[in-house]
CSV table of C-alpha atoms in Angstrom, one decimal:
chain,number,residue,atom,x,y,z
A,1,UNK,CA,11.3,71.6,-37.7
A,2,UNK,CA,9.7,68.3,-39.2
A,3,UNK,CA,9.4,65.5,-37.4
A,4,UNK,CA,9.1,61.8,-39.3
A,5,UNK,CA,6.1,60.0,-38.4
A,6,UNK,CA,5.3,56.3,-39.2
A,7,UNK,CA,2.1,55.8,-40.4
A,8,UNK,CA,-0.3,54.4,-39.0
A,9,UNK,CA,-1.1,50.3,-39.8
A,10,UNK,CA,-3.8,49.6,-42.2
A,11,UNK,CA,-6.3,47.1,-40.0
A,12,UNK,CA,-7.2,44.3,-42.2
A,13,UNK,CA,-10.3,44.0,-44.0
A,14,UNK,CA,-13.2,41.8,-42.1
A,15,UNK,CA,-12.6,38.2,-43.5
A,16,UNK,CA,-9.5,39.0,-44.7
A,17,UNK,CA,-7.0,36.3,-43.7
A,18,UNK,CA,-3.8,38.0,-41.1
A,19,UNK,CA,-0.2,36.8,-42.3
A,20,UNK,CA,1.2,36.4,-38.9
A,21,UNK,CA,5.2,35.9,-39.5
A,22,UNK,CA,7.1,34.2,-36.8
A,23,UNK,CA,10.7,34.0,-36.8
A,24,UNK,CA,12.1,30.6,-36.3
A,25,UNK,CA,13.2,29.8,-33.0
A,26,UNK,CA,15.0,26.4,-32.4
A,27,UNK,CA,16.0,24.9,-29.1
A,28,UNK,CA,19.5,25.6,-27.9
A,29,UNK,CA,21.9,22.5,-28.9
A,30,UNK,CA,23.1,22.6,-25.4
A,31,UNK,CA,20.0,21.8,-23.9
A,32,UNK,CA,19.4,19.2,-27.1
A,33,UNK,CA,22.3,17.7,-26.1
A,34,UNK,CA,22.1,17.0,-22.6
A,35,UNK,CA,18.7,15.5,-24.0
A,36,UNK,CA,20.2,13.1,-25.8
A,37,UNK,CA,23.3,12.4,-23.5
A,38,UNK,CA,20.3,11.8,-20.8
A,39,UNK,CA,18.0,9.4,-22.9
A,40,UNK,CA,21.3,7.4,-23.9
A,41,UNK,CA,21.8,6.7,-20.2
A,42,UNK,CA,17.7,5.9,-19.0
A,43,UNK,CA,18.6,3.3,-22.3
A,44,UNK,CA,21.6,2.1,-21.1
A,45,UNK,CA,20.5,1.3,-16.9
A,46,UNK,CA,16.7,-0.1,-18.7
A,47,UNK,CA,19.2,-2.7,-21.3
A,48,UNK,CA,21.1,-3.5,-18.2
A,49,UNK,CA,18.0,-4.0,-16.3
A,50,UNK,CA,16.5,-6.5,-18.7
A,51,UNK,CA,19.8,-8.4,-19.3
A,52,UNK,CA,19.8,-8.9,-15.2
A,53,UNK,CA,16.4,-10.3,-15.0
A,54,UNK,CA,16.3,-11.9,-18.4
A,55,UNK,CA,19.2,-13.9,-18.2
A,56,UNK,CA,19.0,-15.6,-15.0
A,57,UNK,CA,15.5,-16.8,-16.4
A,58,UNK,CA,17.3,-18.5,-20.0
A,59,UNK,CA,19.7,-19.7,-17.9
A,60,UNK,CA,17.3,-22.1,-15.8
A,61,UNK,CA,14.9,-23.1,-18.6
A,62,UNK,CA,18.3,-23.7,-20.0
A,63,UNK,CA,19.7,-26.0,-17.5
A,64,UNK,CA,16.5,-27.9,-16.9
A,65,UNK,CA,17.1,-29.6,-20.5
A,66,UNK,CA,20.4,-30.8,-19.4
A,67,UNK,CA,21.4,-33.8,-17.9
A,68,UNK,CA,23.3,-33.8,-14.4
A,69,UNK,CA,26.9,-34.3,-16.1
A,70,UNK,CA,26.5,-31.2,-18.4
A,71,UNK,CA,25.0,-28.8,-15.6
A,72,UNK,CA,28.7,-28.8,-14.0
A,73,UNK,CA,30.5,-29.5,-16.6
A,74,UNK,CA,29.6,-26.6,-19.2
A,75,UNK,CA,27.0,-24.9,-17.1
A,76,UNK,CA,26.4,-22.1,-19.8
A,77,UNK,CA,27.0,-23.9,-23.1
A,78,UNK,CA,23.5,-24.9,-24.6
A,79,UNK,CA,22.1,-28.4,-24.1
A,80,UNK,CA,23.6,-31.0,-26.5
A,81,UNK,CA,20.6,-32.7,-26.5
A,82,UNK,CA,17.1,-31.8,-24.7
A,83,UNK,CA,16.4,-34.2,-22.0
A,84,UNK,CA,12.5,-34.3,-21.6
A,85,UNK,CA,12.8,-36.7,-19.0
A,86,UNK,CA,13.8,-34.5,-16.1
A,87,UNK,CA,10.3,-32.9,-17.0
A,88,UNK,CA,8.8,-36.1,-16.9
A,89,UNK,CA,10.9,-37.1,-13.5
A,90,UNK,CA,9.7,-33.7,-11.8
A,91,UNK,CA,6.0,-34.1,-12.4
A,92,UNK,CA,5.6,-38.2,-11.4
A,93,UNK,CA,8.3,-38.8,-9.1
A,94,UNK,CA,8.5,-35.7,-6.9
A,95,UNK,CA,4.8,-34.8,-7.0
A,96,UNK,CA,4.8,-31.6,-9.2
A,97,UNK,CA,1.4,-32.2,-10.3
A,98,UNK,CA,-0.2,-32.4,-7.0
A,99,UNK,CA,1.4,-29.6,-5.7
A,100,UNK,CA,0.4,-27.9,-9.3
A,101,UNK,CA,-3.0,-28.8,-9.0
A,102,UNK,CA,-3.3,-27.6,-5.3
A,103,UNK,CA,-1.9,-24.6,-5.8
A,104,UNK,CA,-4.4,-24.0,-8.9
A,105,UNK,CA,-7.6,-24.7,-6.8
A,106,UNK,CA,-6.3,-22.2,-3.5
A,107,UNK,CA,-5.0,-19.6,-6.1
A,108,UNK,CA,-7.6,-19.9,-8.1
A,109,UNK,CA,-10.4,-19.4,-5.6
A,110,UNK,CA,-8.9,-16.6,-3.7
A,111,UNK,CA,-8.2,-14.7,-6.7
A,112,UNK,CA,-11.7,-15.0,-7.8
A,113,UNK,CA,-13.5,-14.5,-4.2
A,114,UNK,CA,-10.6,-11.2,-3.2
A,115,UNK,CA,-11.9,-9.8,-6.6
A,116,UNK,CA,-15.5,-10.2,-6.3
A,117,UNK,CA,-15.4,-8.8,-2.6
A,118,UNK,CA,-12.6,-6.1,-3.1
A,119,UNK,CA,-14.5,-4.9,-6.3
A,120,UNK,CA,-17.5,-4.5,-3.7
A,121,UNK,CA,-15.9,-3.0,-0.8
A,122,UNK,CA,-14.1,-0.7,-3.3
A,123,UNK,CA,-16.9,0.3,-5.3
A,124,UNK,CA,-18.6,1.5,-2.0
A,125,UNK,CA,-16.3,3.4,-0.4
A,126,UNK,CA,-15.6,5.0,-3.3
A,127,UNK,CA,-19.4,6.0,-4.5
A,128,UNK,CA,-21.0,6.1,-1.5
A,129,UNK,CA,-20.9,9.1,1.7
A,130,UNK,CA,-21.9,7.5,4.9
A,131,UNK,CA,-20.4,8.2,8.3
A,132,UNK,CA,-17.0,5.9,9.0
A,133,UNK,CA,-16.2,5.5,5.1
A,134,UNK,CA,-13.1,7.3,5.5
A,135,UNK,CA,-12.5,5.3,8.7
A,136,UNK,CA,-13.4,2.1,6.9
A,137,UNK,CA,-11.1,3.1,4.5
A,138,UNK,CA,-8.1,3.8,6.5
A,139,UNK,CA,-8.5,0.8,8.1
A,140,UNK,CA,-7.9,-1.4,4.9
A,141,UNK,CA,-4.7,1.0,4.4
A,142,UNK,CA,-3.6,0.2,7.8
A,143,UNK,CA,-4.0,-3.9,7.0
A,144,UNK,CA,-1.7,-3.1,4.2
A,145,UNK,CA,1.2,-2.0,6.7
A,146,UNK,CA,0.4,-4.7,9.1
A,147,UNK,CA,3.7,-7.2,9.2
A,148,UNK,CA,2.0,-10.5,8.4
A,149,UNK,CA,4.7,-12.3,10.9
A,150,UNK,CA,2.9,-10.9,13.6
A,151,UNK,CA,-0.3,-11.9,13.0
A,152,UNK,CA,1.1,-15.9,12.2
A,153,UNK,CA,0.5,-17.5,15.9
A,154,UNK,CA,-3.2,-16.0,16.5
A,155,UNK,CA,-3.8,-16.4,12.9
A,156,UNK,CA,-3.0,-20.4,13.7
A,157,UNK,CA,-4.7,-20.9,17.0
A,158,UNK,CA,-8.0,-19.3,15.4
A,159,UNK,CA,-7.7,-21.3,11.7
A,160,UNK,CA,-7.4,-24.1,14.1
A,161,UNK,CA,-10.2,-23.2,16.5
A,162,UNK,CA,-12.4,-23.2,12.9
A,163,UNK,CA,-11.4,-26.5,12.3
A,164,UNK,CA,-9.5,-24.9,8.7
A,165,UNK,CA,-6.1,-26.1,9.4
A,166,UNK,CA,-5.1,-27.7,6.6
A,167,UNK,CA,-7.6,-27.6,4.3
A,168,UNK,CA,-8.1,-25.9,0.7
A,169,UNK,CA,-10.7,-23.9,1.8
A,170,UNK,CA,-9.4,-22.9,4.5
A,171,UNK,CA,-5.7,-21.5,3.5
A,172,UNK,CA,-8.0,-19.7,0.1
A,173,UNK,CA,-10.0,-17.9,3.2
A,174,UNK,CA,-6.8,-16.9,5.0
A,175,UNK,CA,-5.1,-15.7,0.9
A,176,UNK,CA,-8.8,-13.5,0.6
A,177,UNK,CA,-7.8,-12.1,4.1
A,178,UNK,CA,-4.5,-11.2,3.3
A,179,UNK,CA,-4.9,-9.8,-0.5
A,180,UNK,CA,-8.3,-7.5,0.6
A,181,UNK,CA,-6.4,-4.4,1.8
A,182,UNK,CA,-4.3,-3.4,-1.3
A,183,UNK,CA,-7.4,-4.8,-3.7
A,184,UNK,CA,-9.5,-2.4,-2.1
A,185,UNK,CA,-7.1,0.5,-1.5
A,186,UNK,CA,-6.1,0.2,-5.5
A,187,UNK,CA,-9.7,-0.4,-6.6
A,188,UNK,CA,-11.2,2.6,-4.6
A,189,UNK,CA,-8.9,4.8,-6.5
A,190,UNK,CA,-10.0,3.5,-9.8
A,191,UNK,CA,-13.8,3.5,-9.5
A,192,UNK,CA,-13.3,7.3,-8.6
A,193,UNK,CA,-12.0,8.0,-11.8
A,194,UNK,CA,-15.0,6.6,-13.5
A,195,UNK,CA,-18.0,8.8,-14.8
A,196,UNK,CA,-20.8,8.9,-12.6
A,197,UNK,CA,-23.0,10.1,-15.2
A,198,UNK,CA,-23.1,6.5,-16.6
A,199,UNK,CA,-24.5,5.1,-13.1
A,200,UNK,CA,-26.8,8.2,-12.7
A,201,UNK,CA,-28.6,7.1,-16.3
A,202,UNK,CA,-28.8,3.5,-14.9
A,203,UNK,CA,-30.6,4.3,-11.8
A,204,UNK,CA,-33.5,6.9,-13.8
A,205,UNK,CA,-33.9,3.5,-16.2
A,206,UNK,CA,-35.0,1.9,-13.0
A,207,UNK,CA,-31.8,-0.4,-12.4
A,208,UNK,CA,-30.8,-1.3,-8.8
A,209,UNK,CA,-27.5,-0.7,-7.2
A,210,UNK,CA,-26.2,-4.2,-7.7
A,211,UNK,CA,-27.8,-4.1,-11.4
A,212,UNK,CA,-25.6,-0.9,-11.9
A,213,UNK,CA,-22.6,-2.5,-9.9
A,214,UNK,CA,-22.4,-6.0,-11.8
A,215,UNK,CA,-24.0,-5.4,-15.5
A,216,UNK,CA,-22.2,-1.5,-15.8
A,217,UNK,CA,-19.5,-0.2,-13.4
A,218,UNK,CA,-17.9,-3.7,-13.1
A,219,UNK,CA,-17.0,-4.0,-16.6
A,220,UNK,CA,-16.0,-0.2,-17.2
A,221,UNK,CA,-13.6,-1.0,-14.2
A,222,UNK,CA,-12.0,-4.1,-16.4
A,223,UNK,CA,-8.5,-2.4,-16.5
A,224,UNK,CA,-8.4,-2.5,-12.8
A,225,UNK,CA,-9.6,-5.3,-12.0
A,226,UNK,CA,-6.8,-6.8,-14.6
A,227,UNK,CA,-3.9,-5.0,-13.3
A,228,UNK,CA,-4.8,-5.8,-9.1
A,229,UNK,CA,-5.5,-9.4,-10.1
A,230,UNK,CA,-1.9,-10.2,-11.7
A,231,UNK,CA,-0.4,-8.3,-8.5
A,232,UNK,CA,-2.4,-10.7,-6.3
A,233,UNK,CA,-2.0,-13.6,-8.3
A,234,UNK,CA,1.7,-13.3,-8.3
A,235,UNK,CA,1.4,-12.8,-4.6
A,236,UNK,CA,-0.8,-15.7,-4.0
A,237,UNK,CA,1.3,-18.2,-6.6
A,238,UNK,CA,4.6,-17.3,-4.7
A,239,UNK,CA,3.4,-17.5,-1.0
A,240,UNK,CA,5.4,-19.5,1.4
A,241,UNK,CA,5.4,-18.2,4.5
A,242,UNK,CA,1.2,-18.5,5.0
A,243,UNK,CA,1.0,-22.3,3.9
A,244,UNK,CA,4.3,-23.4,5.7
A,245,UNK,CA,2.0,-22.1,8.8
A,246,UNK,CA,-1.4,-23.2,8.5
A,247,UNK,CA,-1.0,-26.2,5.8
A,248,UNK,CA,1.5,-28.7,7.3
A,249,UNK,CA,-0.4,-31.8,5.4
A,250,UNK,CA,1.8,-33.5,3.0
A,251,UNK,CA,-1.0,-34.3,0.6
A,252,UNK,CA,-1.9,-30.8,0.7
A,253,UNK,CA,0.9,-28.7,-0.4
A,254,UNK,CA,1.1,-26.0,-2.9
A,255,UNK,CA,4.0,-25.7,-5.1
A,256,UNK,CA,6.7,-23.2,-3.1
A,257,UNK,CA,6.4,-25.9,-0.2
A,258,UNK,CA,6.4,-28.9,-3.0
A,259,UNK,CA,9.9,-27.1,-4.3
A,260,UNK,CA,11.7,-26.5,-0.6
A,261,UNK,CA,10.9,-30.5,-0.6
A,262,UNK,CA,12.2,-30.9,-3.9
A,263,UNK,CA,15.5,-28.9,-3.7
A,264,UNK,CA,16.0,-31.4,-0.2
A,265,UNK,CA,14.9,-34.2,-1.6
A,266,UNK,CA,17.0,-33.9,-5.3
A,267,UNK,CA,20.2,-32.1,-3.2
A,268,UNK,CA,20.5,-35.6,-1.2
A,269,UNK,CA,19.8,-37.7,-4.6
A,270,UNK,CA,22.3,-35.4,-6.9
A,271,UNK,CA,19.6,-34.9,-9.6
A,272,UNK,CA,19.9,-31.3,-10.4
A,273,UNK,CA,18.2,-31.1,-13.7
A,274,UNK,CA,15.2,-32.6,-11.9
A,275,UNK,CA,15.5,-29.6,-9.5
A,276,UNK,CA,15.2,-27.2,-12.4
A,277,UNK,CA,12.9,-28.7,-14.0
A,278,UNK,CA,10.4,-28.6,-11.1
A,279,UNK,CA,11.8,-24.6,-10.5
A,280,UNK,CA,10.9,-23.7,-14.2
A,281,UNK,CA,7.3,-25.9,-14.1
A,282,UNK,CA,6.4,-22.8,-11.0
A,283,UNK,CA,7.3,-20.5,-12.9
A,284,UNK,CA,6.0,-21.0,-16.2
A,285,UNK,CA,3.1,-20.0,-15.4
A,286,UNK,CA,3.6,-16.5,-13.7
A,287,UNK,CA,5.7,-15.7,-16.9
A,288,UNK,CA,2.7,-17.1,-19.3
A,289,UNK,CA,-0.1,-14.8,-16.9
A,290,UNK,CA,1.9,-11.1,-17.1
A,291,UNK,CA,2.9,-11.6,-21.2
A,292,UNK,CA,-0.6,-12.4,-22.0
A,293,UNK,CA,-2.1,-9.5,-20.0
A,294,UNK,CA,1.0,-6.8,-19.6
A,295,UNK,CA,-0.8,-4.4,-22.0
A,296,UNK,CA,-4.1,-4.5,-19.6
A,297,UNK,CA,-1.9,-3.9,-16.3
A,298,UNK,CA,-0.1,-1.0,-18.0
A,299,UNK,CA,-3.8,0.3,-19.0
A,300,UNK,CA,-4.9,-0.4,-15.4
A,301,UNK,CA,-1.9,1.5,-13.9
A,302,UNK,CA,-2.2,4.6,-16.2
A,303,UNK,CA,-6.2,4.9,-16.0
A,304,UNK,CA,-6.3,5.1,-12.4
A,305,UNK,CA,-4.3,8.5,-12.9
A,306,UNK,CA,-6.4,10.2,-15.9
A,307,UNK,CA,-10.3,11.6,-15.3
């Protein structure tokens, strides 16, 4: 009895190329579908999304162009004719551009002094193994949870004892103060995820620590520092709560006390479009700070996750 044996397969040659055959496998159309039925929907909640915080915006640049008669009358027809005065009105008459200009020098300064020293204390903690760094560390994570109502009363009687109350210097101290913990918890993350090999070079060249810090790891960590300063600017431009404490001067208000005044002060006189005016005027520039630099806070956010 004969039994039918296959032969054997031939191996290929050395060098000779292998035809390797695969047989087309596509993705089930259920699962394609539910793809599709899924992506339709994240669209449809993110264009519902946009038109929420979109509109509301239009609406008030819209009505600030408009003259007191029109904002009640048609209050979402489009100005008949733009009415640059109530720009003009907000900035002279209620005091817009003092309260612009002092909220441009405390903003300004704590931005610049909570970067330099966050960057600092970040870069550290993050390099560095010394005893308490993880303590030191947890500390600034613990200032992040730390209700700032608390801390308003001491935080008074001991700007006061300084001799701070209301001064410029003294309410960009207390804005450093309050921005340091989530600058430093964000940055220590980031300056892990850069290459130490870089630093290591720069300290056999002969180069310093604060060399290496300031002329080399500073500017590799430029997405960071980007993405943490528009969070802490847009903290800092929208506080109220800190200078309604600790800055009761009238000559020395910032802009979300300057536009409390305002909506009193143009409530009582009936001049609305004033009101909006001096509404769009703070927020112009918040708008103006995260177009120019959205694609460096989306870097920031994403490179802090990648090695």
């Amino acid at each position: 009895m004969k039994t039918t044996q296959s032969p054997a397969p031939v191996p290929a040659e050395s060098g000779a190329p292998v035809t390797k055959v695969d047989t087309p496998t596509g993705p089930p159309p259920k699962e394609k579908k539910e793809g599709t039925v899924l992506n339709a929907f994240s669209h449809g909640i993110l264009v519902l999304w946009a038109f929420m915080v979109v509109m509301p915006l239009l609406w008030a640049v819209m009505t600030s162009f408009k003259d007191d008669r029109s904002i009640f009358s048609s209050p979402w027809s489009l100005p008949d004719t733009l009415h640059f005065d109530n720009w003009s009105r907000a900035w002279t008459e209620a005091n817009m551009s003092d309260y612009f200009l002092n909220t441009v020098l405390v903003v300004g300064g704590s931005l610049i002094g909570t970067l330099v020293l966050g960057s600092m204390a970040a870069y550290v903690l993050a390099r560095f193994d010394f005893p308490g760094n993880r303590f030191i560390y947890y500390l600034f994570i613990g200032g992040m949870s730390f209700p700032i109502m608390l801390a308003l009363v001491p935080l008074f009687y001991v700007v006061n004892n300084m001799g701070l109350l209301n001064t410029i210097h003294g309410l960009i101290l207390v804005y450093i103060a309050y921005s340091l913990p989530f600058t430093v918890f964000f940055l220590t993350a980031f300056f892990r995820t850069l290459p130490t090999s870089v630093a290591e070079a720069a300290f056999v060249d002969g180069a310093s620590h604060s060399r290496t810090f300031f002329q080399i790891m500073l500017p590799m960590a430029k997405p960071g520092l980007v993405s943490v300063g528009i969070f802490n600017f847009l903290g800092q431009w929208n506080q109220y709560m800190l200078p309604t404490v600790l800055n009761t001067d009238p000559d020395k208000r910032v802009l979300t006390q300057g536009l409390v005044q305002l909506a009193v002060s143009q409530g009582y006189k009936g001049d609305w479009s004033g009101l909006f005016a001096g509404l769009v005027m703070a927020m112009l520039p918040v708008l103006a700070a995260y177009i120019i630099f959205q694609r460096q806070v989306v870097q920031g956010l994403t490179a802090g996750a990648l090695k």
